[in-house]
Amino acid sequence: MRTLRSPLAVSSAAVIAVLIGLAGWTELNHAAGLSTGSDMDAYWNAAMRLRGGQALYAPGLPTDSDLYRYAPWFAYAWVPLTYLPKAAVLVGWMTVCLAAAIASVAPLLWRGPAGWATIALLLPFQLEGAAFGNVQPLLVLLLLWGVERRSGPLWIAVAASLKATPFLLTAVYAGRGDWKRAGMTVLITALLVLPMLLFDLRGYSTRIGGGQMSLLTVSPYLWVPIAGAAIAVTWVLARTRYAWLAGSVAVILALPRFIIYEIGFVLVGLAGRSFRLTARS
């Protein structure tokens, strides 16, 4: 592999490194100043409502951190934890989220300077999700670790039942002609999501709040064709090393509510086993 050593190339690389470092540092400082673990309230309070026989999908403002929007199974998974002290659960959950955020970028350590730059740029976003106590870093880790494994359909379905658009990663299986895995993803996702219909959904919030901008909030006429095009590109690239990168970009573009730390989904494509940031010499 040729290495550019001209003064211009070195200067350009230095400038880019400084800009990436500044961007990462800015986001890291932002993450450090967040209300620690506030999103865990959504999971905890939903489980408490189930214990008390109350409505799982309680109404609230779209920006409320304790607003539950996920499939019912996740709330049931939290019910046993509610019999423990909440402070202890918070510490444990924050530890899991933080570990997942770090582990999700760890594969990039062995990808050279390009990998290190990617870590500097994306780790702060993962840490922001962890600081909120959001399940996001854990989902990213499960996806980048699992999509190429036999259990891949399960991990895509789990992520889809919580964040919806990760279901679009199924386009990679379909584009490869792997209809068995694509079908399994559809089936498992349905099993996880359809029980929502057994609950009172009148309180389920579909509104998009401030700070949750997405292509959909700009215009549905922009969101639909761009998301559709991203899915088509994923299908076309399904047999290449860019398959999961294209799929993760489609996941981000299709999000109806985009929160900045959800850019971490791109790690599914960048840090996965099938992708290399630099060409082999």
PDB file of N, CA, C and O in Angstrom, residues 146-147 149-158 173 180-182 184-185 188-189:
ATOM      1  N   GLY A 146     -23.325  -9.355  15.524  1.00  0.00           N
ATOM      2  CA  GLY A 146     -24.160 -10.496  15.191  1.00  0.00           C
ATOM      3  C   GLY A 146     -24.708 -10.627  13.790  1.00  0.00           C
ATOM      4  O   GLY A 146     -25.137 -11.709  13.398  1.00  0.00           O
ATOM      5  N   VAL A 147     -24.714  -9.554  12.983  1.00  0.00           N
ATOM      6  CA  VAL A 147     -25.450  -9.629  11.712  1.00  0.00           C
ATOM      7  C   VAL A 147     -24.917 -10.685  10.751  1.00  0.00           C
ATOM      8  O   VAL A 147     -25.674 -11.250   9.957  1.00  0.00           O
ATOM      9  N   ARG A 149     -23.540 -13.516  11.727  1.00  0.00           N
ATOM     10  CA  ARG A 149     -23.600 -14.823  12.360  1.00  0.00           C
ATOM     11  C   ARG A 149     -24.923 -15.516  12.040  1.00  0.00           C
ATOM     12  O   ARG A 149     -25.850 -14.903  11.509  1.00  0.00           O
ATOM     13  N   ARG A 150     -25.005 -16.793  12.375  1.00  0.00           N
ATOM     14  CA  ARG A 150     -26.249 -17.533  12.148  1.00  0.00           C
ATOM     15  C   ARG A 150     -27.403 -16.908  12.910  1.00  0.00           C
ATOM     16  O   ARG A 150     -28.555 -16.977  12.495  1.00  0.00           O
ATOM     17  N   SER A 151     -27.082 -16.294  14.049  1.00  0.00           N
ATOM     18  CA  SER A 151     -28.112 -15.655  14.870  1.00  0.00           C
ATOM     19  C   SER A 151     -28.452 -14.248  14.397  1.00  0.00           C
ATOM     20  O   SER A 151     -29.231 -13.555  15.053  1.00  0.00           O
ATOM     21  N   GLY A 152     -27.903 -13.818  13.270  1.00  0.00           N
ATOM     22  CA  GLY A 152     -28.127 -12.458  12.770  1.00  0.00           C
ATOM     23  C   GLY A 152     -29.576 -12.026  12.728  1.00  0.00           C
ATOM     24  O   GLY A 152     -29.911 -10.909  13.164  1.00  0.00           O
ATOM     25  N   PRO A 153     -30.495 -12.856  12.209  1.00  0.00           N
ATOM     26  CA  PRO A 153     -31.914 -12.444  12.179  1.00  0.00           C
ATOM     27  C   PRO A 153     -32.467 -12.077  13.544  1.00  0.00           C
ATOM     28  O   PRO A 153     -33.291 -11.159  13.658  1.00  0.00           O
ATOM     29  N   LEU A 154     -32.010 -12.766  14.591  1.00  0.00           N
ATOM     30  CA  LEU A 154     -32.482 -12.449  15.939  1.00  0.00           C
ATOM     31  C   LEU A 154     -32.062 -11.053  16.354  1.00  0.00           C
ATOM     32  O   LEU A 154     -32.871 -10.275  16.876  1.00  0.00           O
ATOM     33  N   TRP A 155     -30.796 -10.689  16.115  1.00  0.00           N
ATOM     34  CA  TRP A 155     -30.301  -9.390  16.571  1.00  0.00           C
ATOM     35  C   TRP A 155     -30.919  -8.252  15.772  1.00  0.00           C
ATOM     36  O   TRP A 155     -31.206  -7.185  16.334  1.00  0.00           O
ATOM     37  N   ILE A 156     -31.135  -8.460  14.491  1.00  0.00           N
ATOM     38  CA  ILE A 156     -31.810  -7.428  13.701  1.00  0.00           C
ATOM     39  C   ILE A 156     -33.245  -7.260  14.197  1.00  0.00           C
ATOM     40  O   ILE A 156     -33.742  -6.131  14.336  1.00  0.00           O
ATOM     41  N   ALA A 157     -33.919  -8.370  14.486  1.00  0.00           N
ATOM     42  CA  ALA A 157     -35.299  -8.300  14.968  1.00  0.00           C
ATOM     43  C   ALA A 157     -35.383  -7.605  16.320  1.00  0.00           C
ATOM     44  O   ALA A 157     -36.292  -6.795  16.561  1.00  0.00           O
ATOM     45  N   VAL A 158     -34.441  -7.907  17.215  1.00  0.00           N
ATOM     46  CA  VAL A 158     -34.422  -7.246  18.525  1.00  0.00           C
ATOM     47  C   VAL A 158     -34.262  -5.738  18.353  1.00  0.00           C
ATOM     48  O   VAL A 158     -34.991  -4.943  18.968  1.00  0.00           O
ATOM     49  N   TYR A 173     -29.641  -9.334   3.556  1.00  0.00           N
ATOM     50  CA  TYR A 173     -29.930 -10.749   3.357  1.00  0.00           C
ATOM     51  C   TYR A 173     -30.674 -10.965   2.037  1.00  0.00           C
ATOM     52  O   TYR A 173     -30.354 -11.867   1.261  1.00  0.00           O
ATOM     53  N   LYS A 180     -33.886 -17.345   3.395  1.00  0.00           N
ATOM     54  CA  LYS A 180     -34.161 -18.009   4.665  1.00  0.00           C
ATOM     55  C   LYS A 180     -33.891 -17.062   5.825  1.00  0.00           C
ATOM     56  O   LYS A 180     -34.730 -16.918   6.737  1.00  0.00           O
ATOM     57  N   ARG A 181     -32.753 -16.387   5.796  1.00  0.00           N
ATOM     58  CA  ARG A 181     -32.424 -15.465   6.888  1.00  0.00           C
ATOM     59  C   ARG A 181     -33.319 -14.235   6.843  1.00  0.00           C
ATOM     60  O   ARG A 181     -33.714 -13.714   7.894  1.00  0.00           O
ATOM     61  N   ALA A 182     -33.633 -13.771   5.647  1.00  0.00           N
ATOM     62  CA  ALA A 182     -34.548 -12.636   5.528  1.00  0.00           C
ATOM     63  C   ALA A 182     -35.913 -12.994   6.091  1.00  0.00           C
ATOM     64  O   ALA A 182     -36.521 -12.210   6.840  1.00  0.00           O
ATOM     65  N   MET A 184     -36.588 -15.338   8.318  1.00  0.00           N
ATOM     66  CA  MET A 184     -36.479 -15.491   9.765  1.00  0.00           C
ATOM     67  C   MET A 184     -36.498 -14.140  10.466  1.00  0.00           C
ATOM     68  O   MET A 184     -37.100 -13.988  11.528  1.00  0.00           O
ATOM     69  N   THR A 185     -35.854 -13.147   9.853  1.00  0.00           N
ATOM     70  CA  THR A 185     -35.856 -11.799  10.439  1.00  0.00           C
ATOM     71  C   THR A 185     -37.264 -11.242  10.491  1.00  0.00           C
ATOM     72  O   THR A 185     -37.683 -10.657  11.505  1.00  0.00           O
ATOM     73  N   ILE A 188     -39.279 -13.255  13.273  1.00  0.00           N
ATOM     74  CA  ILE A 188     -38.923 -12.930  14.659  1.00  0.00           C
ATOM     75  C   ILE A 188     -39.344 -11.499  14.995  1.00  0.00           C
ATOM     76  O   ILE A 188     -39.823 -11.225  16.104  1.00  0.00           O
ATOM     77  N   THR A 189     -39.178 -10.581  14.036  1.00  0.00           N
ATOM     78  CA  THR A 189     -39.612  -9.200  14.277  1.00  0.00           C
ATOM     79  C   THR A 189     -41.110  -9.146  14.541  1.00  0.00           C
ATOM     80  O   THR A 189     -41.564  -8.454  15.466  1.00  0.00           O
TER      81      THR A 189
END
